[in-house]
Amino acid sequence: MAECEALKSLRHRNLVKVLTTCSSVDYHGNDFKALVYEYMVNGSLEDWLHPTVGINEVDEAPRNLDFLQTLTRNLDFLQRLTIAIDIAHALEYLHNHCETPVVQCDLKASNVLLDDEMTAHVGDFGLAKFLSQHGEDAVTHESSSIGVRGTTGYAPLEYGMGSEVSVYGDVYSYGILLLEIFTGKRPTDDMFREGLNLHNFAKATLPERGVEITNPALLGEIEEGETSTNITRNQSRSSHIIHECLNLIIEIGVAWSQDFPGERMSISNVVPKLHFLREKLLKTRNRGA
């Protein structure tokens, strides 16, 4: 319960606020502890990346506003990049700016919630661990051999082999999530089998073929400036910049999801890289406005 209380003290614009904690006993007589989080009106990033409403459900579902909004949900390139930056800021705070460094241990799309302004907030600290020191060498002395920490596909390989929990585990999960945001592929997709995974799938497109694995929802935005008969110089440049940014994002996602922890950079390194890409994209859009 002490860790639950400590989590209440975490304050950052990109973390879901822990409102309170509670401790009780469940129906089987086991201790029960819970964290109560702030409500986020736009649901989870998972809801936006992978809408569950199928085309066959349209005629059967009630015609209410929430349903219609679900049908039209889509994140454009800039929104996805901004969300990725928000998540990186949250991890940077947890790893480097808390009195005791925190490893989230279960970073995935369903644990990233979006508020009314589509700002991303990292939540669900049920598996979070406090580390013994600051810096890149910070680890907890609790082994993960008691069970794989996190979620299959997002958890790093070393956790499954009993390695100590470290900030580099979150870095791996972030790299995988970044690839998911821009490819639209879950790390547990049926296509990933017999040695193929999201990391290798993305790596094969480097350095300049990232568009080949881009989420189909983004292709229209990317190709808009390439197929129009009335194409302007600014539209062409914008399309080129998006291609360039996409390739760099895929490169970052691959670099941060390396198999070996020592090959991954700290989360502090990704923040300025993504900010640079966002500013570059914004400048191009402003010229074309």
PDB file of C-alpha atoms in Angstrom:
ATOM      1  CA  MET A   1       0.000   0.000   0.000  1.00  0.00           C
ATOM      2  CA  ALA A   2       2.999   2.264   0.516  1.00  0.00           C
ATOM      3  CA  GLU A   3       3.732   2.149  -3.225  1.00  0.00           C
ATOM      4  CA  CYS A   4       0.093   3.007  -3.965  1.00  0.00           C
ATOM      5  CA  GLU A   5       0.366   6.057  -1.738  1.00  0.00           C
ATOM      6  CA  ALA A   6       3.631   7.045  -3.427  1.00  0.00           C
ATOM      7  CA  LEU A   7       1.955   6.857  -6.840  1.00  0.00           C
ATOM      8  CA  LYS A   8      -0.591   9.439  -5.662  1.00  0.00           C
ATOM      9  CA  SER A   9       2.226  11.969  -5.410  1.00  0.00           C
ATOM     10  CA  LEU A  10       3.131  11.673  -9.106  1.00  0.00           C
ATOM     11  CA  ARG A  11       2.142  14.862 -10.931  1.00  0.00           C
ATOM     12  CA  HIS A  12       2.645  15.431 -14.643  1.00  0.00           C
ATOM     13  CA  ARG A  13       0.373  16.674 -17.423  1.00  0.00           C
ATOM     14  CA  ASN A  14       0.930  13.427 -19.341  1.00  0.00           C
ATOM     15  CA  LEU A  15       0.129  11.044 -16.497  1.00  0.00           C
ATOM     16  CA  VAL A  16      -3.387   9.965 -15.569  1.00  0.00           C
ATOM     17  CA  LYS A  17      -3.960  11.478 -12.146  1.00  0.00           C
ATOM     18  CA  VAL A  18      -4.359   8.981  -9.304  1.00  0.00           C
ATOM     19  CA  LEU A  19      -7.307  10.344  -7.318  1.00  0.00           C
ATOM     20  CA  THR A  20      -7.183   7.949  -4.402  1.00  0.00           C
ATOM     21  CA  THR A  21      -6.278   4.454  -3.282  1.00  0.00           C
ATOM     22  CA  CYS A  22      -8.301   1.824  -1.489  1.00  0.00           C
ATOM     23  CA  SER A  23      -7.517  -1.394   0.320  1.00  0.00           C
ATOM     24  CA  SER A  24      -9.969  -4.130   1.182  1.00  0.00           C
ATOM     25  CA  VAL A  25     -10.553  -7.886   1.067  1.00  0.00           C
ATOM     26  CA  ASP A  26     -12.088  -9.695  -1.907  1.00  0.00           C
ATOM     27  CA  TYR A  27     -14.687 -12.478  -1.886  1.00  0.00           C
ATOM     28  CA  HIS A  28     -11.994 -15.103  -1.326  1.00  0.00           C
ATOM     29  CA  GLY A  29     -10.490 -13.347   1.666  1.00  0.00           C
ATOM     30  CA  ASN A  30      -7.463 -12.078  -0.244  1.00  0.00           C
ATOM     31  CA  ASP A  31      -6.070  -8.580   0.195  1.00  0.00           C
ATOM     32  CA  PHE A  32      -7.374  -6.232  -2.470  1.00  0.00           C
ATOM     33  CA  LYS A  33      -5.726  -2.931  -3.403  1.00  0.00           C
ATOM     34  CA  ALA A  34      -6.881  -0.495  -6.061  1.00  0.00           C
ATOM     35  CA  LEU A  35      -5.940   2.824  -7.609  1.00  0.00           C
ATOM     36  CA  VAL A  36      -8.736   5.197  -8.642  1.00  0.00           C
ATOM     37  CA  TYR A  37      -7.840   7.276 -11.698  1.00  0.00           C
ATOM     38  CA  GLU A  38      -9.148  10.462 -13.258  1.00  0.00           C
ATOM     39  CA  TYR A  39     -11.672   9.862 -16.068  1.00  0.00           C
ATOM     40  CA  MET A  40     -10.492  10.554 -19.625  1.00  0.00           C
ATOM     41  CA  VAL A  41     -13.344  11.438 -21.968  1.00  0.00           C
ATOM     42  CA  ASN A  42     -11.755  10.276 -25.245  1.00  0.00           C
ATOM     43  CA  GLY A  43     -10.950   6.794 -24.059  1.00  0.00           C
ATOM     44  CA  SER A  44      -7.762   4.919 -24.777  1.00  0.00           C
ATOM     45  CA  LEU A  45      -5.271   5.161 -27.615  1.00  0.00           C
ATOM     46  CA  GLU A  46      -6.196   1.538 -28.324  1.00  0.00           C
ATOM     47  CA  ASP A  47      -9.755   2.667 -29.142  1.00  0.00           C
ATOM     48  CA  TRP A  48      -8.446   5.118 -31.719  1.00  0.00           C
ATOM     49  CA  LEU A  49      -5.799   2.901 -33.300  1.00  0.00           C
ATOM     50  CA  HIS A  50      -8.006  -0.185 -33.514  1.00  0.00           C
ATOM     51  CA  PRO A  51     -11.730   0.728 -33.624  1.00  0.00           C
ATOM     52  CA  THR A  52     -13.805  -2.325 -32.786  1.00  0.00           C
ATOM     53  CA  VAL A  53     -16.951  -1.307 -34.683  1.00  0.00           C
ATOM     54  CA  GLY A  54     -17.222  -3.413 -37.827  1.00  0.00           C
ATOM     55  CA  ILE A  55     -18.985  -2.458 -41.037  1.00  0.00           C
ATOM     56  CA  ASN A  56     -21.652  -5.127 -40.406  1.00  0.00           C
ATOM     57  CA  GLU A  57     -22.526  -3.524 -37.079  1.00  0.00           C
ATOM     58  CA  VAL A  58     -23.547  -0.193 -38.590  1.00  0.00           C
ATOM     59  CA  ASP A  59     -27.165  -1.118 -39.320  1.00  0.00           C
ATOM     60  CA  GLU A  60     -27.618  -2.898 -36.000  1.00  0.00           C
ATOM     61  CA  ALA A  61     -26.149  -0.347 -33.620  1.00  0.00           C
ATOM     62  CA  PRO A  62     -28.207   2.509 -32.156  1.00  0.00           C
ATOM     63  CA  ARG A  63     -27.840   5.839 -33.895  1.00  0.00           C
ATOM     64  CA  ASN A  64     -26.386   7.773 -30.983  1.00  0.00           C
ATOM     65  CA  LEU A  65     -23.649  10.383 -31.013  1.00  0.00           C
ATOM     66  CA  ASP A  66     -21.028   8.176 -29.355  1.00  0.00           C
ATOM     67  CA  PHE A  67     -21.571   5.458 -31.954  1.00  0.00           C
ATOM     68  CA  LEU A  68     -21.305   7.863 -34.886  1.00  0.00           C
ATOM     69  CA  GLN A  69     -18.121   9.335 -33.446  1.00  0.00           C
ATOM     70  CA  THR A  70     -16.669   5.838 -33.147  1.00  0.00           C
ATOM     71  CA  LEU A  71     -17.283   5.243 -36.847  1.00  0.00           C
ATOM     72  CA  THR A  72     -15.400   8.370 -37.865  1.00  0.00           C
ATOM     73  CA  ARG A  73     -12.521   8.164 -35.402  1.00  0.00           C
ATOM     74  CA  ASN A  74      -9.151   8.664 -36.992  1.00  0.00           C
ATOM     75  CA  LEU A  75      -5.882  10.250 -35.947  1.00  0.00           C
ATOM     76  CA  ASP A  76      -3.962  12.244 -38.516  1.00  0.00           C
ATOM     77  CA  PHE A  77      -0.176  12.216 -38.779  1.00  0.00           C
ATOM     78  CA  LEU A  78       0.379  15.258 -36.563  1.00  0.00           C
ATOM     79  CA  GLN A  79      -1.983  13.968 -33.870  1.00  0.00           C
ATOM     80  CA  ARG A  80      -0.150  10.639 -33.747  1.00  0.00           C
ATOM     81  CA  LEU A  81       3.203  12.374 -33.498  1.00  0.00           C
ATOM     82  CA  THR A  82       1.940  14.675 -30.723  1.00  0.00           C
ATOM     83  CA  ILE A  83       0.587  11.685 -28.788  1.00  0.00           C
ATOM     84  CA  ALA A  84       3.941   9.916 -29.163  1.00  0.00           C
ATOM     85  CA  ILE A  85       5.653  13.019 -27.743  1.00  0.00           C
ATOM     86  CA  ASP A  86       3.194  13.166 -24.833  1.00  0.00           C
ATOM     87  CA  ILE A  87       3.962   9.536 -23.943  1.00  0.00           C
ATOM     88  CA  ALA A  88       7.702  10.168 -24.143  1.00  0.00           C
ATOM     89  CA  HIS A  89       7.356  13.152 -21.785  1.00  0.00           C
ATOM     90  CA  ALA A  90       5.486  10.982 -19.280  1.00  0.00           C
ATOM     91  CA  LEU A  91       8.207   8.324 -19.306  1.00  0.00           C
ATOM     92  CA  GLU A  92      10.966  10.918 -19.070  1.00  0.00           C
ATOM     93  CA  TYR A  93       9.299  12.302 -15.942  1.00  0.00           C
ATOM     94  CA  LEU A  94       8.905   8.849 -14.376  1.00  0.00           C
ATOM     95  CA  HIS A  95      12.477   7.799 -15.145  1.00  0.00           C
ATOM     96  CA  ASN A  96      14.376  11.020 -14.496  1.00  0.00           C
ATOM     97  CA  HIS A  97      12.359  13.586 -12.564  1.00  0.00           C
ATOM     98  CA  CYS A  98      10.670  11.705  -9.732  1.00  0.00           C
ATOM     99  CA  GLU A  99      12.218  11.606  -6.275  1.00  0.00           C
ATOM    100  CA  THR A 100      12.429   7.839  -6.758  1.00  0.00           C
ATOM    101  CA  PRO A 101      12.569   6.692 -10.411  1.00  0.00           C
ATOM    102  CA  VAL A 102       9.524   4.724 -11.549  1.00  0.00           C
ATOM    103  CA  VAL A 103       9.264   2.027 -14.231  1.00  0.00           C
ATOM    104  CA  GLN A 104       5.734   1.813 -15.621  1.00  0.00           C
ATOM    105  CA  CYS A 105       6.232  -1.876 -16.618  1.00  0.00           C
ATOM    106  CA  ASP A 106       3.096  -2.157 -18.774  1.00  0.00           C
ATOM    107  CA  LEU A 107       3.180   0.537 -21.447  1.00  0.00           C
ATOM    108  CA  LYS A 108       0.735  -0.231 -24.275  1.00  0.00           C
ATOM    109  CA  ALA A 109      -1.979   1.493 -26.281  1.00  0.00           C
ATOM    110  CA  SER A 110      -4.795   0.553 -23.893  1.00  0.00           C
ATOM    111  CA  ASN A 111      -2.892   2.163 -20.996  1.00  0.00           C
ATOM    112  CA  VAL A 112      -2.608   5.521 -22.766  1.00  0.00           C
ATOM    113  CA  LEU A 113      -5.733   7.639 -22.260  1.00  0.00           C
ATOM    114  CA  LEU A 114      -6.810  10.764 -24.149  1.00  0.00           C
ATOM    115  CA  ASP A 115      -8.491  13.799 -22.609  1.00  0.00           C
ATOM    116  CA  ASP A 116     -10.962  16.215 -24.217  1.00  0.00           C
ATOM    117  CA  GLU A 117      -8.119  17.986 -26.043  1.00  0.00           C
ATOM    118  CA  MET A 118      -6.579  14.695 -27.245  1.00  0.00           C
ATOM    119  CA  THR A 119      -3.611  15.109 -24.910  1.00  0.00           C
ATOM    120  CA  ALA A 120      -2.183  11.696 -24.035  1.00  0.00           C
ATOM    121  CA  HIS A 121      -1.889  10.512 -20.427  1.00  0.00           C
ATOM    122  CA  VAL A 122      -0.074   7.337 -19.381  1.00  0.00           C
ATOM    123  CA  GLY A 123      -2.015   5.355 -16.793  1.00  0.00           C
ATOM    124  CA  ASP A 124      -2.350   1.957 -15.098  1.00  0.00           C
ATOM    125  CA  PHE A 125       0.497   1.727 -12.609  1.00  0.00           C
ATOM    126  CA  GLY A 126      -0.620  -1.624 -11.258  1.00  0.00           C
ATOM    127  CA  LEU A 127       2.712  -3.209 -12.225  1.00  0.00           C
ATOM    128  CA  ALA A 128       4.887  -0.119 -11.720  1.00  0.00           C
ATOM    129  CA  LYS A 129       8.125  -0.469  -9.769  1.00  0.00           C
ATOM    130  CA  PHE A 130      10.223   2.060  -7.872  1.00  0.00           C
ATOM    131  CA  LEU A 131      13.953   1.940  -8.571  1.00  0.00           C
ATOM    132  CA  SER A 132      16.905   2.168  -6.226  1.00  0.00           C
ATOM    133  CA  GLN A 133      18.726   5.052  -7.922  1.00  0.00           C
ATOM    134  CA  HIS A 134      18.562   7.680 -10.646  1.00  0.00           C
ATOM    135  CA  GLY A 135      20.218   7.544 -14.025  1.00  0.00           C
ATOM    136  CA  GLU A 136      20.558   5.080 -16.872  1.00  0.00           C
ATOM    137  CA  ASP A 137      21.793   2.301 -14.567  1.00  0.00           C
ATOM    138  CA  ALA A 138      18.750   2.466 -12.300  1.00  0.00           C
ATOM    139  CA  VAL A 139      17.256  -0.967 -11.637  1.00  0.00           C
ATOM    140  CA  THR A 140      15.044  -2.577  -9.056  1.00  0.00           C
ATOM    141  CA  HIS A 141      16.447  -5.562  -7.261  1.00  0.00           C
ATOM    142  CA  GLU A 142      13.196  -7.438  -7.759  1.00  0.00           C
ATOM    143  CA  SER A 143      13.650 -10.063 -10.465  1.00  0.00           C
ATOM    144  CA  SER A 144      10.945 -10.501 -13.083  1.00  0.00           C
ATOM    145  CA  SER A 145      11.305 -14.292 -12.854  1.00  0.00           C
ATOM    146  CA  ILE A 146       8.068 -14.439 -10.859  1.00  0.00           C
ATOM    147  CA  GLY A 147       6.338 -13.873 -14.188  1.00  0.00           C
ATOM    148  CA  VAL A 148       6.724 -11.813 -17.317  1.00  0.00           C
ATOM    149  CA  ARG A 149       6.041  -8.207 -16.392  1.00  0.00           C
ATOM    150  CA  GLY A 150       3.844  -6.312 -18.765  1.00  0.00           C
ATOM    151  CA  THR A 151       1.931  -7.541 -21.777  1.00  0.00           C
ATOM    152  CA  THR A 152       3.035 -10.017 -24.429  1.00  0.00           C
ATOM    153  CA  GLY A 153       4.382  -8.158 -27.442  1.00  0.00           C
ATOM    154  CA  TYR A 154       5.189  -5.021 -25.448  1.00  0.00           C
ATOM    155  CA  ALA A 155       7.312  -6.545 -22.675  1.00  0.00           C
ATOM    156  CA  PRO A 156      11.054  -6.828 -23.457  1.00  0.00           C
ATOM    157  CA  LEU A 157      12.646 -10.233 -23.879  1.00  0.00           C
ATOM    158  CA  GLU A 158      14.869  -9.825 -20.818  1.00  0.00           C
ATOM    159  CA  TYR A 159      11.847  -9.735 -18.504  1.00  0.00           C
ATOM    160  CA  GLY A 160      10.908 -13.209 -19.660  1.00  0.00           C
ATOM    161  CA  MET A 161      14.398 -14.433 -18.788  1.00  0.00           C
ATOM    162  CA  GLY A 162      14.335 -13.207 -15.197  1.00  0.00           C
ATOM    163  CA  SER A 163      16.280  -9.979 -15.638  1.00  0.00           C
ATOM    164  CA  GLU A 164      15.828  -7.108 -13.214  1.00  0.00           C
ATOM    165  CA  VAL A 165      13.266  -4.471 -14.085  1.00  0.00           C
ATOM    166  CA  SER A 166      14.869  -1.307 -15.493  1.00  0.00           C
ATOM    167  CA  VAL A 167      13.982   1.859 -17.352  1.00  0.00           C
ATOM    168  CA  TYR A 168      15.138   0.149 -20.547  1.00  0.00           C
ATOM    169  CA  GLY A 169      12.126  -2.134 -20.311  1.00  0.00           C
ATOM    170  CA  ASP A 170       9.864   0.899 -20.687  1.00  0.00           C
ATOM    171  CA  VAL A 171      12.057   2.121 -23.549  1.00  0.00           C
ATOM    172  CA  TYR A 172      11.468  -1.163 -25.387  1.00  0.00           C
ATOM    173  CA  SER A 173       7.709  -0.930 -24.845  1.00  0.00           C
ATOM    174  CA  TYR A 174       7.772   2.656 -26.082  1.00  0.00           C
ATOM    175  CA  GLY A 175       9.584   1.655 -29.271  1.00  0.00           C
ATOM    176  CA  ILE A 176       6.987  -1.030 -29.975  1.00  0.00           C
ATOM    177  CA  LEU A 177       4.113   1.350 -29.219  1.00  0.00           C
ATOM    178  CA  LEU A 178       5.612   4.003 -31.514  1.00  0.00           C
ATOM    179  CA  LEU A 179       5.705   1.476 -34.357  1.00  0.00           C
ATOM    180  CA  GLU A 180       2.117   0.475 -33.627  1.00  0.00           C
ATOM    181  CA  ILE A 181       0.933   4.095 -33.709  1.00  0.00           C
ATOM    182  CA  PHE A 182       2.232   4.621 -37.234  1.00  0.00           C
ATOM    183  CA  THR A 183       1.828   1.163 -38.780  1.00  0.00           C
ATOM    184  CA  GLY A 184      -1.523   0.281 -37.251  1.00  0.00           C
ATOM    185  CA  LYS A 185      -0.170  -3.186 -36.455  1.00  0.00           C
ATOM    186  CA  ARG A 186      -0.409  -4.647 -32.972  1.00  0.00           C
ATOM    187  CA  PRO A 187       2.731  -6.538 -31.869  1.00  0.00           C
ATOM    188  CA  THR A 188       0.425  -9.547 -31.411  1.00  0.00           C
ATOM    189  CA  ASP A 189      -1.010  -9.382 -34.936  1.00  0.00           C
ATOM    190  CA  ASP A 190      -1.594 -12.790 -36.547  1.00  0.00           C
ATOM    191  CA  MET A 191       0.982 -11.996 -39.227  1.00  0.00           C
ATOM    192  CA  PHE A 192       3.773 -11.988 -36.646  1.00  0.00           C
ATOM    193  CA  ARG A 193       4.876 -15.598 -36.338  1.00  0.00           C
ATOM    194  CA  GLU A 194       7.828 -17.862 -37.150  1.00  0.00           C
ATOM    195  CA  GLY A 195      10.429 -15.281 -36.179  1.00  0.00           C
ATOM    196  CA  LEU A 196       8.675 -12.256 -37.681  1.00  0.00           C
ATOM    197  CA  ASN A 197       7.723  -9.537 -35.204  1.00  0.00           C
ATOM    198  CA  LEU A 198       6.774  -5.877 -35.373  1.00  0.00           C
ATOM    199  CA  HIS A 199      10.379  -4.794 -34.808  1.00  0.00           C
ATOM    200  CA  ASN A 200      11.742  -6.864 -37.711  1.00  0.00           C
ATOM    201  CA  PHE A 201       8.753  -5.995 -39.889  1.00  0.00           C
ATOM    202  CA  ALA A 202       9.537  -2.287 -39.508  1.00  0.00           C
ATOM    203  CA  LYS A 203      13.308  -2.687 -39.682  1.00  0.00           C
ATOM    204  CA  ALA A 204      13.044  -4.297 -43.127  1.00  0.00           C
ATOM    205  CA  THR A 205      11.700  -1.018 -44.569  1.00  0.00           C
ATOM    206  CA  LEU A 206      14.615   1.134 -43.428  1.00  0.00           C
ATOM    207  CA  PRO A 207      15.942   3.559 -44.427  1.00  0.00           C
ATOM    208  CA  GLU A 208      13.410   4.940 -46.931  1.00  0.00           C
ATOM    209  CA  ARG A 209      10.417   2.605 -47.387  1.00  0.00           C
ATOM    210  CA  GLY A 210       8.439   3.372 -44.250  1.00  0.00           C
ATOM    211  CA  VAL A 211       5.357   4.290 -46.282  1.00  0.00           C
ATOM    212  CA  GLU A 212       5.044   0.622 -47.294  1.00  0.00           C
ATOM    213  CA  ILE A 213       3.988  -0.340 -43.766  1.00  0.00           C
ATOM    214  CA  THR A 214       2.139   2.842 -42.845  1.00  0.00           C
ATOM    215  CA  ASN A 215      -1.316   2.632 -41.315  1.00  0.00           C
ATOM    216  CA  PRO A 216      -3.781   2.714 -44.254  1.00  0.00           C
ATOM    217  CA  ALA A 217      -5.681   5.488 -42.463  1.00  0.00           C
ATOM    218  CA  LEU A 218      -2.676   7.761 -43.057  1.00  0.00           C
ATOM    219  CA  LEU A 219      -2.035   6.900 -46.701  1.00  0.00           C
ATOM    220  CA  GLY A 220      -4.611   9.360 -48.011  1.00  0.00           C
ATOM    221  CA  GLU A 221      -2.945  12.191 -46.125  1.00  0.00           C
ATOM    222  CA  ILE A 222       0.499  11.162 -47.352  1.00  0.00           C
ATOM    223  CA  GLU A 223      -0.524  10.647 -50.975  1.00  0.00           C
ATOM    224  CA  GLU A 224      -2.749  13.723 -51.237  1.00  0.00           C
ATOM    225  CA  GLY A 225       0.099  15.850 -52.504  1.00  0.00           C
ATOM    226  CA  GLU A 226       1.351  13.169 -54.868  1.00  0.00           C
ATOM    227  CA  THR A 227      -1.752  12.351 -56.916  1.00  0.00           C
ATOM    228  CA  SER A 228      -3.542  15.671 -57.255  1.00  0.00           C
ATOM    229  CA  THR A 229      -3.554  17.106 -60.789  1.00  0.00           C
ATOM    230  CA  ASN A 230      -3.487  20.583 -59.261  1.00  0.00           C
ATOM    231  CA  ILE A 231      -0.520  19.880 -57.037  1.00  0.00           C
ATOM    232  CA  THR A 232       1.298  22.920 -55.690  1.00  0.00           C
ATOM    233  CA  ARG A 233       4.922  23.200 -54.710  1.00  0.00           C
ATOM    234  CA  ASN A 234       3.928  23.464 -51.036  1.00  0.00           C
ATOM    235  CA  GLN A 235       1.758  20.335 -51.266  1.00  0.00           C
ATOM    236  CA  SER A 236       4.607  18.429 -52.847  1.00  0.00           C
ATOM    237  CA  ARG A 237       7.026  19.593 -50.165  1.00  0.00           C
ATOM    238  CA  SER A 238       4.560  18.688 -47.417  1.00  0.00           C
ATOM    239  CA  SER A 239       4.222  15.164 -48.797  1.00  0.00           C
ATOM    240  CA  HIS A 240       8.007  14.855 -48.964  1.00  0.00           C
ATOM    241  CA  ILE A 241       8.386  16.037 -45.365  1.00  0.00           C
ATOM    242  CA  ILE A 242       5.779  13.544 -44.145  1.00  0.00           C
ATOM    243  CA  HIS A 243       7.661  10.749 -45.930  1.00  0.00           C
ATOM    244  CA  GLU A 244      10.904  11.912 -44.334  1.00  0.00           C
ATOM    245  CA  CYS A 245       9.374  12.188 -40.859  1.00  0.00           C
ATOM    246  CA  LEU A 246       7.739   8.787 -41.183  1.00  0.00           C
ATOM    247  CA  ASN A 247      11.027   7.101 -42.060  1.00  0.00           C
ATOM    248  CA  LEU A 248      12.734   8.737 -39.085  1.00  0.00           C
ATOM    249  CA  ILE A 249       9.903   7.708 -36.751  1.00  0.00           C
ATOM    250  CA  ILE A 250      10.168   4.096 -37.932  1.00  0.00           C
ATOM    251  CA  GLU A 251      13.926   4.316 -37.384  1.00  0.00           C
ATOM    252  CA  ILE A 252      13.395   5.560 -33.817  1.00  0.00           C
ATOM    253  CA  GLY A 253      10.848   2.841 -33.080  1.00  0.00           C
ATOM    254  CA  VAL A 254      13.241   0.165 -34.324  1.00  0.00           C
ATOM    255  CA  ALA A 255      16.206   1.607 -32.398  1.00  0.00           C
ATOM    256  CA  TRP A 256      14.250   1.786 -29.137  1.00  0.00           C
ATOM    257  CA  SER A 257      12.933  -1.796 -29.448  1.00  0.00           C
ATOM    258  CA  GLN A 258      16.263  -3.593 -29.799  1.00  0.00           C
ATOM    259  CA  ASP A 259      16.448  -7.039 -28.187  1.00  0.00           C
ATOM    260  CA  PHE A 260      19.378  -6.137 -25.926  1.00  0.00           C
ATOM    261  CA  PRO A 261      18.846  -3.431 -23.267  1.00  0.00           C
ATOM    262  CA  GLY A 262      22.340  -2.029 -23.751  1.00  0.00           C
ATOM    263  CA  GLU A 263      21.510  -1.168 -27.369  1.00  0.00           C
ATOM    264  CA  ARG A 264      18.553   1.016 -26.398  1.00  0.00           C
ATOM    265  CA  MET A 265      18.932   4.713 -25.636  1.00  0.00           C
ATOM    266  CA  SER A 266      17.284   6.416 -22.680  1.00  0.00           C
ATOM    267  CA  ILE A 267      13.881   7.994 -23.183  1.00  0.00           C
ATOM    268  CA  SER A 268      15.484  11.444 -22.808  1.00  0.00           C
ATOM    269  CA  ASN A 269      17.088  10.973 -26.212  1.00  0.00           C
ATOM    270  CA  VAL A 270      13.804  10.460 -28.040  1.00  0.00           C
ATOM    271  CA  VAL A 271      12.034  13.605 -26.811  1.00  0.00           C
ATOM    272  CA  PRO A 272      14.134  16.183 -28.724  1.00  0.00           C
ATOM    273  CA  LYS A 273      14.134  13.997 -31.847  1.00  0.00           C
ATOM    274  CA  LEU A 274      10.344  13.837 -31.966  1.00  0.00           C
ATOM    275  CA  HIS A 275       9.983  17.541 -31.139  1.00  0.00           C
ATOM    276  CA  PHE A 276      12.298  18.330 -34.058  1.00  0.00           C
ATOM    277  CA  LEU A 277      10.127  16.276 -36.429  1.00  0.00           C
ATOM    278  CA  ARG A 278       6.946  17.924 -35.155  1.00  0.00           C
ATOM    279  CA  GLU A 279       8.341  21.438 -35.620  1.00  0.00           C
ATOM    280  CA  LYS A 280       9.502  20.535 -39.116  1.00  0.00           C
ATOM    281  CA  LEU A 281       6.048  19.250 -40.017  1.00  0.00           C
ATOM    282  CA  LEU A 282       4.299  22.291 -38.524  1.00  0.00           C
ATOM    283  CA  LYS A 283       6.508  24.729 -40.455  1.00  0.00           C
ATOM    284  CA  THR A 284       5.726  22.945 -43.701  1.00  0.00           C
ATOM    285  CA  ARG A 285       1.984  23.000 -43.007  1.00  0.00           C
ATOM    286  CA  ASN A 286       2.061  26.689 -42.122  1.00  0.00           C
ATOM    287  CA  ARG A 287       3.735  27.521 -45.429  1.00  0.00           C
ATOM    288  CA  GLY A 288       0.975  25.720 -47.276  1.00  0.00           C
ATOM    289  CA  ALA A 289      -1.839  27.343 -45.314  1.00  0.00           C
TER     290      ALA A 289
END
